[in-house]
XYZ file of C-alpha atoms in Angstrom:
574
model
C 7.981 23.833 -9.330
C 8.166 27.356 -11.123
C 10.796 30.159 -11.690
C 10.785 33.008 -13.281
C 7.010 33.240 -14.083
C 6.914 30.010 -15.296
C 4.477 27.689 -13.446
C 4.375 24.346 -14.332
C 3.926 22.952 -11.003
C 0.189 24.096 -10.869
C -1.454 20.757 -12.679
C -0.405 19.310 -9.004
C 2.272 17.060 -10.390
C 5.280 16.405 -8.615
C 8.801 16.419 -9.679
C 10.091 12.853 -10.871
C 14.096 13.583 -11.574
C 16.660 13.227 -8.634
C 18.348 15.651 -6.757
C 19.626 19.192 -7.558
C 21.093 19.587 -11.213
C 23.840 21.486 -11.936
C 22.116 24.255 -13.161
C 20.678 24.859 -9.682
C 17.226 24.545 -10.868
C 14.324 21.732 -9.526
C 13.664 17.971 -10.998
C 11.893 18.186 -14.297
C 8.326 17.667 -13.759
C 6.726 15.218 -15.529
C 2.735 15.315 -16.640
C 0.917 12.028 -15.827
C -2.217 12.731 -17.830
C -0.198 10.821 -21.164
C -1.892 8.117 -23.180
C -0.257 4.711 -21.146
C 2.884 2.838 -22.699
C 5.312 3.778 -25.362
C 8.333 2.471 -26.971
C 10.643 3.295 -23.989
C 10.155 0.236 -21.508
C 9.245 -2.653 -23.519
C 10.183 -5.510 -20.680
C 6.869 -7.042 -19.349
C 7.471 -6.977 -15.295
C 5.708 -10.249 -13.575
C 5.043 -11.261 -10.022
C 2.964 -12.353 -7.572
C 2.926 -8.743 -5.993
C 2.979 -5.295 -7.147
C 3.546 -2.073 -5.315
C 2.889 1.267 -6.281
C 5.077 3.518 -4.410
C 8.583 3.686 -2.428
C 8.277 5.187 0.446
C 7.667 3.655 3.752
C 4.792 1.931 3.027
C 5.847 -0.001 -0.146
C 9.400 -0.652 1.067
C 7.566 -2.210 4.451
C 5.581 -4.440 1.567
C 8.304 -5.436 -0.619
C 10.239 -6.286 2.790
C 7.166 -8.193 4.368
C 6.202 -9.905 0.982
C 9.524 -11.465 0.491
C 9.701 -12.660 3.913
C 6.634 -14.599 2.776
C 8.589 -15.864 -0.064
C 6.040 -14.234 -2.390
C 7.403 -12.449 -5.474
C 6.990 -8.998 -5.314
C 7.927 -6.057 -7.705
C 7.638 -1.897 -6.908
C 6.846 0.919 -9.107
C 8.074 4.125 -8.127
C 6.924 7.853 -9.573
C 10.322 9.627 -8.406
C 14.270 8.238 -8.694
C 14.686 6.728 -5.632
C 13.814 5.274 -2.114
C 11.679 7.870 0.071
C 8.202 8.898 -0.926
C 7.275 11.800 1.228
C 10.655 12.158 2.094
C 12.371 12.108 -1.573
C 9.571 14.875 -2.438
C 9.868 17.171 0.626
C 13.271 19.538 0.486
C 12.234 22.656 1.158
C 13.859 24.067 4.101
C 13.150 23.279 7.723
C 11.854 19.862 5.946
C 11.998 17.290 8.810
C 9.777 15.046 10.457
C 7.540 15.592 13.540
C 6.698 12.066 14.884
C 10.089 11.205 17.314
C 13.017 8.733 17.072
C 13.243 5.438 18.017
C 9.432 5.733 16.633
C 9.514 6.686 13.386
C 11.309 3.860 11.663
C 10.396 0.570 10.192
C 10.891 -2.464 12.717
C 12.925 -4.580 10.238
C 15.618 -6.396 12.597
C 18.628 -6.103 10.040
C 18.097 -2.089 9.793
C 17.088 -1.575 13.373
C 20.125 -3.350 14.800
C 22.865 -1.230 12.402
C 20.864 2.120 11.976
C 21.247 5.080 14.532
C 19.600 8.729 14.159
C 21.307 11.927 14.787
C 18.421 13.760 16.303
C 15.250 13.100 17.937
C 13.317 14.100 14.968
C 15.215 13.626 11.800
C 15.124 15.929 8.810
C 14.709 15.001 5.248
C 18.162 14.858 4.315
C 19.086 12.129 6.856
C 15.883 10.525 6.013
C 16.775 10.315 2.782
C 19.956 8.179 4.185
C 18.033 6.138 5.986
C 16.314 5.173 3.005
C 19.245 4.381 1.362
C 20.619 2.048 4.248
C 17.112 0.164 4.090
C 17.819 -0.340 0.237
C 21.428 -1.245 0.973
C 20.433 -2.973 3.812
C 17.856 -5.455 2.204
C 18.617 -4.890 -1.903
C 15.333 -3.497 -2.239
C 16.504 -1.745 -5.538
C 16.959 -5.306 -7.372
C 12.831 -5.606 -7.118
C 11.824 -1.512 -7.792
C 11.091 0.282 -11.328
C 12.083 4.291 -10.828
C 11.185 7.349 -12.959
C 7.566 4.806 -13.438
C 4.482 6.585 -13.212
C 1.650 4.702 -13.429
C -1.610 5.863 -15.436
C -3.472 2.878 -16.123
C -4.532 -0.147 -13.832
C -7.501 -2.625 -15.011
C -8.462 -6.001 -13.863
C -8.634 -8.877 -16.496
C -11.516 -11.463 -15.451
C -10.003 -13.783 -17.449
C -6.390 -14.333 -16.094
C -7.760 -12.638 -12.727
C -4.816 -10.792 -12.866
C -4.084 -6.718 -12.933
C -2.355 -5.058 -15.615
C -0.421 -1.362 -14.575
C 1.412 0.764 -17.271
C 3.423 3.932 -16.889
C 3.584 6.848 -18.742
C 7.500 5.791 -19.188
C 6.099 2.593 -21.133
C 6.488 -0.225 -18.092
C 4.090 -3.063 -18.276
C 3.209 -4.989 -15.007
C 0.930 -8.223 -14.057
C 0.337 -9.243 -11.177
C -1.887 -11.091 -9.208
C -2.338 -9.085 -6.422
C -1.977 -5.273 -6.277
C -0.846 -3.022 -3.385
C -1.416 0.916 -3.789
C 1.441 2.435 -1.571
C 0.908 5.646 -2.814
C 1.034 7.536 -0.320
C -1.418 10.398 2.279
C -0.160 13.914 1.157
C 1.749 13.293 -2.022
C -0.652 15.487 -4.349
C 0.427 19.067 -4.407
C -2.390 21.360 -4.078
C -2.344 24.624 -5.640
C -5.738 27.578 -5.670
C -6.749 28.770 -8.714
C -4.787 32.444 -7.871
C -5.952 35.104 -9.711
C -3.351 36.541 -11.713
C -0.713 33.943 -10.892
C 0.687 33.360 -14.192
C 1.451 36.812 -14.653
C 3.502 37.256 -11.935
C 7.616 37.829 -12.805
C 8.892 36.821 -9.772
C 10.033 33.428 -8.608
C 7.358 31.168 -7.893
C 8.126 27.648 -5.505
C 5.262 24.720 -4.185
C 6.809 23.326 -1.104
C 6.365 20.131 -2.624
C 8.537 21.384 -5.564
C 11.489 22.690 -4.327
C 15.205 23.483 -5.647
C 17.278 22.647 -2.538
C 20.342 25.306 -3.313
C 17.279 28.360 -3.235
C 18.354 30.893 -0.988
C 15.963 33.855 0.475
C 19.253 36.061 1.051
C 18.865 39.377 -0.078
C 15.036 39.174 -1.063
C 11.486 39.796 -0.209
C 9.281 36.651 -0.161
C 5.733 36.088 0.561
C 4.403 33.176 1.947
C 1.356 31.761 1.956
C -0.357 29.398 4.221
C 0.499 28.474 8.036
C 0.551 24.904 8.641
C 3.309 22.241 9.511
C 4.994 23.151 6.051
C 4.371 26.540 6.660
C 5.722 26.963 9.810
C 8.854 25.051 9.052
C 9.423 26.644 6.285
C 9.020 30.219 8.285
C 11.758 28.798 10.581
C 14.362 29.366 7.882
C 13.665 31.926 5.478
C 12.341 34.386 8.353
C 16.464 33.879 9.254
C 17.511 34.851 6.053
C 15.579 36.971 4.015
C 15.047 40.868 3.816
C 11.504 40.642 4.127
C 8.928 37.821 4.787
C 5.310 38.101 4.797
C 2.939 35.200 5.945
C -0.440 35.411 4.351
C -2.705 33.055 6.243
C -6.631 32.509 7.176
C -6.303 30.626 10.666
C -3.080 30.126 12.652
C -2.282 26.423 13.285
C -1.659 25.749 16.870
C 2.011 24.699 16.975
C 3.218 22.426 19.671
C 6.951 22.645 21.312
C 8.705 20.252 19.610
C 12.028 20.125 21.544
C 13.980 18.953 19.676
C 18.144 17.636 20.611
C 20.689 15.459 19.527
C 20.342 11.804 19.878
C 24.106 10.229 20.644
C 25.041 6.797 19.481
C 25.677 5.331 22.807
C 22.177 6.196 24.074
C 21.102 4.596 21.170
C 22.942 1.226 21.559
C 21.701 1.417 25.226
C 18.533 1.468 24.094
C 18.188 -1.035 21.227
C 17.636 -4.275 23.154
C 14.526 -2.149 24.572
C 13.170 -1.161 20.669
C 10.943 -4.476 20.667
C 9.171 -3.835 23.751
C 8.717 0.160 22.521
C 7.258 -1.016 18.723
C 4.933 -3.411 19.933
C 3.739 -0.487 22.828
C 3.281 1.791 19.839
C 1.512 -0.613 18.162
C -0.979 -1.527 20.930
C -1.346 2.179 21.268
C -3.953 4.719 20.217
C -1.587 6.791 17.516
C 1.930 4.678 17.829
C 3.485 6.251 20.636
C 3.066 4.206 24.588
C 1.982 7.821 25.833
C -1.938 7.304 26.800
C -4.135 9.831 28.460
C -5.153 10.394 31.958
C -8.127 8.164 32.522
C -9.533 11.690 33.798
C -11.067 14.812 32.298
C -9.080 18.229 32.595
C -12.217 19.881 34.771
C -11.831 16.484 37.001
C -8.918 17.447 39.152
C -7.539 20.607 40.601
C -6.435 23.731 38.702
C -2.887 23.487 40.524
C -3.064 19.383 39.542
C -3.695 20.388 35.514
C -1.548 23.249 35.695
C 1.763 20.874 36.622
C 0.426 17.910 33.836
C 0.388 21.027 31.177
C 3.477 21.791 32.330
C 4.956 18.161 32.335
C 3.813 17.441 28.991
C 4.721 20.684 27.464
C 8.267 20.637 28.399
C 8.625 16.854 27.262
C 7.930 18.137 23.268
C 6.398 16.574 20.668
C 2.928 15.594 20.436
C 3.036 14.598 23.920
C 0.565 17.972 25.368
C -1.842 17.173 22.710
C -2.064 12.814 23.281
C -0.818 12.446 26.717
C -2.619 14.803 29.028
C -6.310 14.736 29.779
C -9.595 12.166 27.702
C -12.294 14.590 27.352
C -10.669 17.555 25.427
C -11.753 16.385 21.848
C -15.101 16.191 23.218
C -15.818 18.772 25.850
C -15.466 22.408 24.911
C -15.236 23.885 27.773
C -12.624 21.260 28.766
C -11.087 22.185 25.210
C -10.917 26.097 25.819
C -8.714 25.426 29.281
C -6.890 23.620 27.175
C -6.460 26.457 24.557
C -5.927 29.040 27.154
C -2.840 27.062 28.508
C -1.614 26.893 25.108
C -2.167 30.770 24.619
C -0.486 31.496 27.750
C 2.385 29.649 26.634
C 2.558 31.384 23.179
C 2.448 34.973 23.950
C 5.104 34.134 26.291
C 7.372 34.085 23.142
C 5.149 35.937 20.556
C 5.157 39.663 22.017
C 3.801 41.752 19.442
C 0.368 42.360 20.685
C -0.609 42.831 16.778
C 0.845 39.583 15.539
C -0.616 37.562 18.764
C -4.207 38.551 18.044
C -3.159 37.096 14.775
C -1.633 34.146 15.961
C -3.077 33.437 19.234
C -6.102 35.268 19.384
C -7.938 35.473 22.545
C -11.225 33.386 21.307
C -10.321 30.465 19.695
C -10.538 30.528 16.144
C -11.239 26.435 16.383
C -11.307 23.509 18.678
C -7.906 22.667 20.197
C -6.944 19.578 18.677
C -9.277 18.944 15.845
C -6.725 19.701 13.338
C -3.271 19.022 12.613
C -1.359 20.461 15.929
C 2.643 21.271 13.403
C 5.564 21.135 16.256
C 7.849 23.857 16.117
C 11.373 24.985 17.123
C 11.841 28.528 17.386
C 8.608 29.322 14.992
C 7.411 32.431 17.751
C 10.504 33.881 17.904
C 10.715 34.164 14.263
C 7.695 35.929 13.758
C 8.307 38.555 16.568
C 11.350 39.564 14.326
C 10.841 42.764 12.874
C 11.562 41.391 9.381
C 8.366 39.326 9.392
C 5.200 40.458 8.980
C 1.702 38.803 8.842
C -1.359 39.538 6.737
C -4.567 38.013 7.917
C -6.392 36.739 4.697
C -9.413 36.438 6.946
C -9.638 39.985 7.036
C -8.401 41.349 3.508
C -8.245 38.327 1.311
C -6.310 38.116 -1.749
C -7.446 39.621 -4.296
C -5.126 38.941 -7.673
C -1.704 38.556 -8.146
C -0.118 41.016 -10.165
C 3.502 41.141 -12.151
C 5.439 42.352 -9.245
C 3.574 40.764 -6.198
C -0.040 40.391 -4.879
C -2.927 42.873 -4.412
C -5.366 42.064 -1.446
C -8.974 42.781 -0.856
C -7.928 45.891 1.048
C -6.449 47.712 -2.231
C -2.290 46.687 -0.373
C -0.046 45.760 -3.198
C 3.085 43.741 -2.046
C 5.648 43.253 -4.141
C 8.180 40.521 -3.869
C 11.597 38.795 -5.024
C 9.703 34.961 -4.681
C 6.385 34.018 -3.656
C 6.174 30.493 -1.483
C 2.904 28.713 -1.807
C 2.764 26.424 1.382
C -0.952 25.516 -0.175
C -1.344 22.009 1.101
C -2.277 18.486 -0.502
C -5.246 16.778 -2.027
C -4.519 14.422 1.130
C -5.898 11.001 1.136
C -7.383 10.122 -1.889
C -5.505 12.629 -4.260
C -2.955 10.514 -5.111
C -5.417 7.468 -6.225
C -7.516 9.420 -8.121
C -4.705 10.458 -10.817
C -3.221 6.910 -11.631
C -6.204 5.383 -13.347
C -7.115 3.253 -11.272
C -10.391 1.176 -12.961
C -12.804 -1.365 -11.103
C -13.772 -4.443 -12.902
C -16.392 -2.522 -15.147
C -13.583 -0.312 -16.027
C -14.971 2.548 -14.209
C -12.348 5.404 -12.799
C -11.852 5.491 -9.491
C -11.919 9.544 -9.357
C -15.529 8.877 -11.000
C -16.035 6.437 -8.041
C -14.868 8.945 -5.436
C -16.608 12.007 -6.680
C -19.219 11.224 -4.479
C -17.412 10.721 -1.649
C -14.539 8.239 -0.351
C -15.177 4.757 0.013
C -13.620 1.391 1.621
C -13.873 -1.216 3.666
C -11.624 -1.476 6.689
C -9.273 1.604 5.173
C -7.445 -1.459 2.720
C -10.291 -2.751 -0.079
C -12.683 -1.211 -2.306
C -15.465 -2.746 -3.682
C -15.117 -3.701 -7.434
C -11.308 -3.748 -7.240
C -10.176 -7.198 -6.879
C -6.865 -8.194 -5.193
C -6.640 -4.797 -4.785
C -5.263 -3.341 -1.603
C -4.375 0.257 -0.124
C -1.634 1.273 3.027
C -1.541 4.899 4.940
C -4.842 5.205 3.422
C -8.163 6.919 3.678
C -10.537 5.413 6.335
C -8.099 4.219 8.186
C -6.641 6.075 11.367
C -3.607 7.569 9.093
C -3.271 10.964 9.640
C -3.933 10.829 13.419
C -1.167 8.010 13.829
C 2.686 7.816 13.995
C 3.498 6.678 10.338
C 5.485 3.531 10.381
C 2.865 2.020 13.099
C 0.198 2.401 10.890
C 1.661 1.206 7.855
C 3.385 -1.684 9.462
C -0.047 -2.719 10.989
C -1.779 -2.284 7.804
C 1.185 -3.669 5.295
C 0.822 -6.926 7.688
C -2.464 -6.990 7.612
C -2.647 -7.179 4.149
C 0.287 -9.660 3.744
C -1.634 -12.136 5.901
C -4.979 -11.778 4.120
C -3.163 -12.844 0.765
C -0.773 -15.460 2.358
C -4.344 -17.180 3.358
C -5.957 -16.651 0.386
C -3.497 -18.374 -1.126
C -3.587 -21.428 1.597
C -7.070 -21.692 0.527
C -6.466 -21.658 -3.041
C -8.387 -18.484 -4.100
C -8.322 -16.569 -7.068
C -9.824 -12.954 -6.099
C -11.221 -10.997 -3.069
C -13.195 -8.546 -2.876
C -15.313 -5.947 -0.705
C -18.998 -6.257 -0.414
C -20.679 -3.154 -1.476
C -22.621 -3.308 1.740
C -19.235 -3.780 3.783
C -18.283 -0.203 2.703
C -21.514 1.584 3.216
C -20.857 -0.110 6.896
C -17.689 1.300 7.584
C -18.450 4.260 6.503
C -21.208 4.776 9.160
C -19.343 3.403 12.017
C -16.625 5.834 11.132
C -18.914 8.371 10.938
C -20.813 7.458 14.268
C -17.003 7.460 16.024
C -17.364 11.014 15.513
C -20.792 11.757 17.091
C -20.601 13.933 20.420
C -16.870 15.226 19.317
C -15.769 18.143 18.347
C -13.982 16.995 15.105
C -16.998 18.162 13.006
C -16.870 21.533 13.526
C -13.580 22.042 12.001
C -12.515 21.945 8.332
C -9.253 20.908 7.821
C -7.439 18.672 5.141
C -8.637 16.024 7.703
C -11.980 16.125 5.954
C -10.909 17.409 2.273
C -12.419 21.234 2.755
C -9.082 22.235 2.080
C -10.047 21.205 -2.000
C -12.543 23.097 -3.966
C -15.165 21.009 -4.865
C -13.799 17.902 -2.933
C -17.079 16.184 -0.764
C -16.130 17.298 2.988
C -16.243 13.903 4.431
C -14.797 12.295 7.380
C -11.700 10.142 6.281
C -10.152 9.007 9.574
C -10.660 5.781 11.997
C -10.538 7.745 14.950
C -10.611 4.299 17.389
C -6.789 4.249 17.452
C -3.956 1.957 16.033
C -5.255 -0.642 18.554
C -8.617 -1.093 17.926
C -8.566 -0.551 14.051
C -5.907 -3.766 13.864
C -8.503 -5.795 15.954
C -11.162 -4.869 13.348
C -8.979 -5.738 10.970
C -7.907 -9.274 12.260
C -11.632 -9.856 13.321
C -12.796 -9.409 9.857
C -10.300 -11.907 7.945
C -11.828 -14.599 10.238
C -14.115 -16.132 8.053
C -13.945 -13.576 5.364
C -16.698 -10.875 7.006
C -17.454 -8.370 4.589
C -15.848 -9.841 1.536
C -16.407 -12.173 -1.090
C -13.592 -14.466 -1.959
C -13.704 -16.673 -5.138
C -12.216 -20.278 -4.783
């Protein structure tokens, strides 16, 4: 988070203070890359369990852990309950997987918890979280303002040992990293960036009183954030320009108030709907048409498109026809319909060969599909423009704006960088994180990601990951994965424990296995052909690598469950 020239968000670290400050500016941002421990926090935290991270994921732990009546403590980066959802403010900031969905099946939260809209923003997030921590007293058992920059495994008391560059101390036994998918900020190397005078604000870092009123911003990038972000401050500002390289493919996402008496009507219902979601491909009961879209009649897929459009949400791009993330012809009729339905909104003929462009600049589908509100109608406005980067790419920044490749200048009040994550492994890479021959797991990973099942790495005892790489994360609704996963793991330890063991661990061989057959899930689709954060081309220098389980929620937890049956693929020490 930067103003006025200043940019200190650019290491990729992430503000760790609370809310606005009086001053109107952002939370303080705190480096990471300190030497471990100091005389700050000199209390030695103890317990069976330890979680790194507060967001859903390690609040489903701490919840599911206790239940077990294991002792488990939580470390948390930021100041309070949220992850993703304490970080992300910017405006338009709100989620796109749908209510009753996205929320945690705990019975005491579920029964006495009702959302406002069909798909929440962060600011009622945020009070969900805080009725989960009322709720359950998850705050008794959680460290804040902790961020951890050293983990190692002692042999000796088979136990781990985590500090924090606040001074915290932890052991425990068994270690869960609940860290989180797109929690490292991602900024280019710009040209020229630090000489800019303007205002300067990462969507990850972001002071929630800003106002565009009155000013010319550019923004760069165009997905989900991006678009959301467009929403608002293509409302409110003088100018707006969107600098991107390749539109996203933005969804309708329909959104509408969500009353509490439909809610109550529907509550004795929720079980039924979780465990759907959970026996589902990506969380949601909506599964395709056991047909291809070339196998019935143009009138027949016209009236499905249709259907499934005007439902919202993710529902055209899951619930409509099997074949069209691996038949490209069946992919471009699936394109065209979405075109159609575009340039219905988005007139300017310039901005929809920008936009929408007649060829398809990739495969329908094979990356992240953001949903939108009124996104089109904002960027027919006369007040926003767009610049294709793939045409004249930036060239430098300079003190009043940015130069691109075709000699333009721009000038601006505030520049947004919508620039994306290191998704998947970039948070685990920067808390180090050492095997048992005190290797770095960033050294590890330079090669490429690896771990068995999407949970264990090999040479990390007791060691455990949720909403995690090689798993089928990003392609899922996020409380169904992590629930299935967070169980998953709770039940491996609560039998390693009934059988008396001291450590776990992935076989080396395990890994190199589930790498291939996540790999070989991908043969004849069209997933490939596409770079994307999906696959970590969105990072300079980052291996492009497959990092999803593509099998669905369904399949993955039978994998799962099949391999803790006699220990397949680990070693466990008695």
């Amino acid at each position: 988070m930067a103003t006025n020239g200043t940019t200190d968000f650019l290491d990729g670290a992430v503000p760790v203070a609370g809310d606005v400050k009086p001053d109107g500016g952002a939370p303080k941002v705190q480096e990471f890359t300190a030497p471990a421990g100091s005389a700050k926090n000199t209390e030695l935290i103890e317990s069976d369990v330890l979680v790194v991270g507060a967001g859903f994921s390690g609040i489903t732990a701490i919840d599911r852990f206790r239940r077990k009546g294991m002792t488990v403590k939580c470390i948390e980066s930021g100041d309070d309950f949220g992850g993703v959802w304490y970080w992300n403010r910017y405006p338009g900031a709100r989620v796109d997987s749908e209510a009753p969905f996205y929320q945690l099946n705990i019975p005491e939260v579920v029964k006495t918890w009702n959302f406002s809209e069909r798909f929440p923003d962060h600011r009622e997030l945020r009070r969900y979280m805080a009725h989960i921590d009322k709720t359950l007293d998850l705050r008794k058992d959680t460290y804040f303002n902790a961020r951890v920059n050293d983990c190692a495994w002692d042999e000796e008391s088979k136990r781990w040992t985590v500090k924090t560059l606040q001074g915290h101390t932890a052991k425990a036994k068994y270690l869960v990293l609940a860290t989180g998918l797109l929690h490292q900020t991602y900024t280019p190397d710009f040209p020229g960036l630090k000489d800019y005078k303007g205002e300067v604000y990462h969507s990850g870092a972001w002071p929630e009183n800003w106002s565009a009123k009155g000013k010319k911003v550019g923004l760069i990038g165009a997905g989900a954030t991006a678009v959301q972000i467009t929403q608002e401050i293509g409302k409110e500002a003088d100018e707006l320009t969107v600098f991107l390289r390749r539109p996203s493919y933005c969804l309708a996402m329909k959104q509408r108030d969500m009353t509490v008496a439909e809610q109550k009507q529907l509550k004795p219902f929720l079980q039924a709907l979780f465990k759907a979601g959970r026996e589902s491909r990506a969380g949601f009961p909506n599964a395709p048409f056991d047909v291809g879209v070339q196998d019935v009649s143009a009138k027949e897929r016209e009236q499905s498109f249709n259907d499934a459009w005007e439902a919202g949400g993710f529902q055209f791009q899951l619930g409509t026809y099997n074949d069209v993330a691996v038949n490209p012809e069946s992919n471009k009729i699936i394109y065209d319909y979405w075109r159609k339905r575009v340039c219905e909104r988005l007139t300017d003929p310039e901005k929809q060969k920008i936009m929408a462009p007649e060829k398809a600049p990739y495969y329908f589908g094979t990356k992240r599909n953001p949903l939108e509100q009124d996104y089109y109608e904002v960027l027919n406005q006369s007040n926003v423009h767009l610049h294709d980067l793939s045409v004249a790419a930036l060239d430098t920044f300079t003190p009043t704006g940015l130069r691109t490749a075709d000699g333009q200048s721009h000038d601006f009040d505030a520049v947004v960088l919508a620039t994306g994550f290191d998704s998947f492994s970039g948070s685990l890479t920067r808390m180090g994180l050492k095997n048992s021959d005190g290797i770095d797991l960033k050294d590890i990973w330079n090669s490429g990601v690896r771990t068995y099942l999407g949970l264990t790495m090999a040479g990390f005892p007791n060691c455990f990951m949720a909403y995690s790489p090689q798993a089928p994360t990003a392609l899922s609704n996020g409380p169904t994965i992590i629930e299935a996963q967070v169980e998953s793991i709770v039940d491996m330890i609560v039998k390693l424990e009934s059988e008396g063991a001291t450590k776990i661990e992935a076989k080396r061989s395990a890994e190199e296995e589930w790498k291939s057959h996540l790999d070989g899930m991908l043969d004849h689709t069209l997933f490939p052909f596409t770079d994307s954060w999906w696959n970590g081309s969105n990072i300079p220098g980052k291996k492009k690598e497959n990092m999803s389980y593509i099998g669905g929620i369904d399949n993955y937890e039978k994998e799962v469950r099949g391999a803790m049956e006699g220990w397949r693929g680990f070693e466990v020490v008695v």
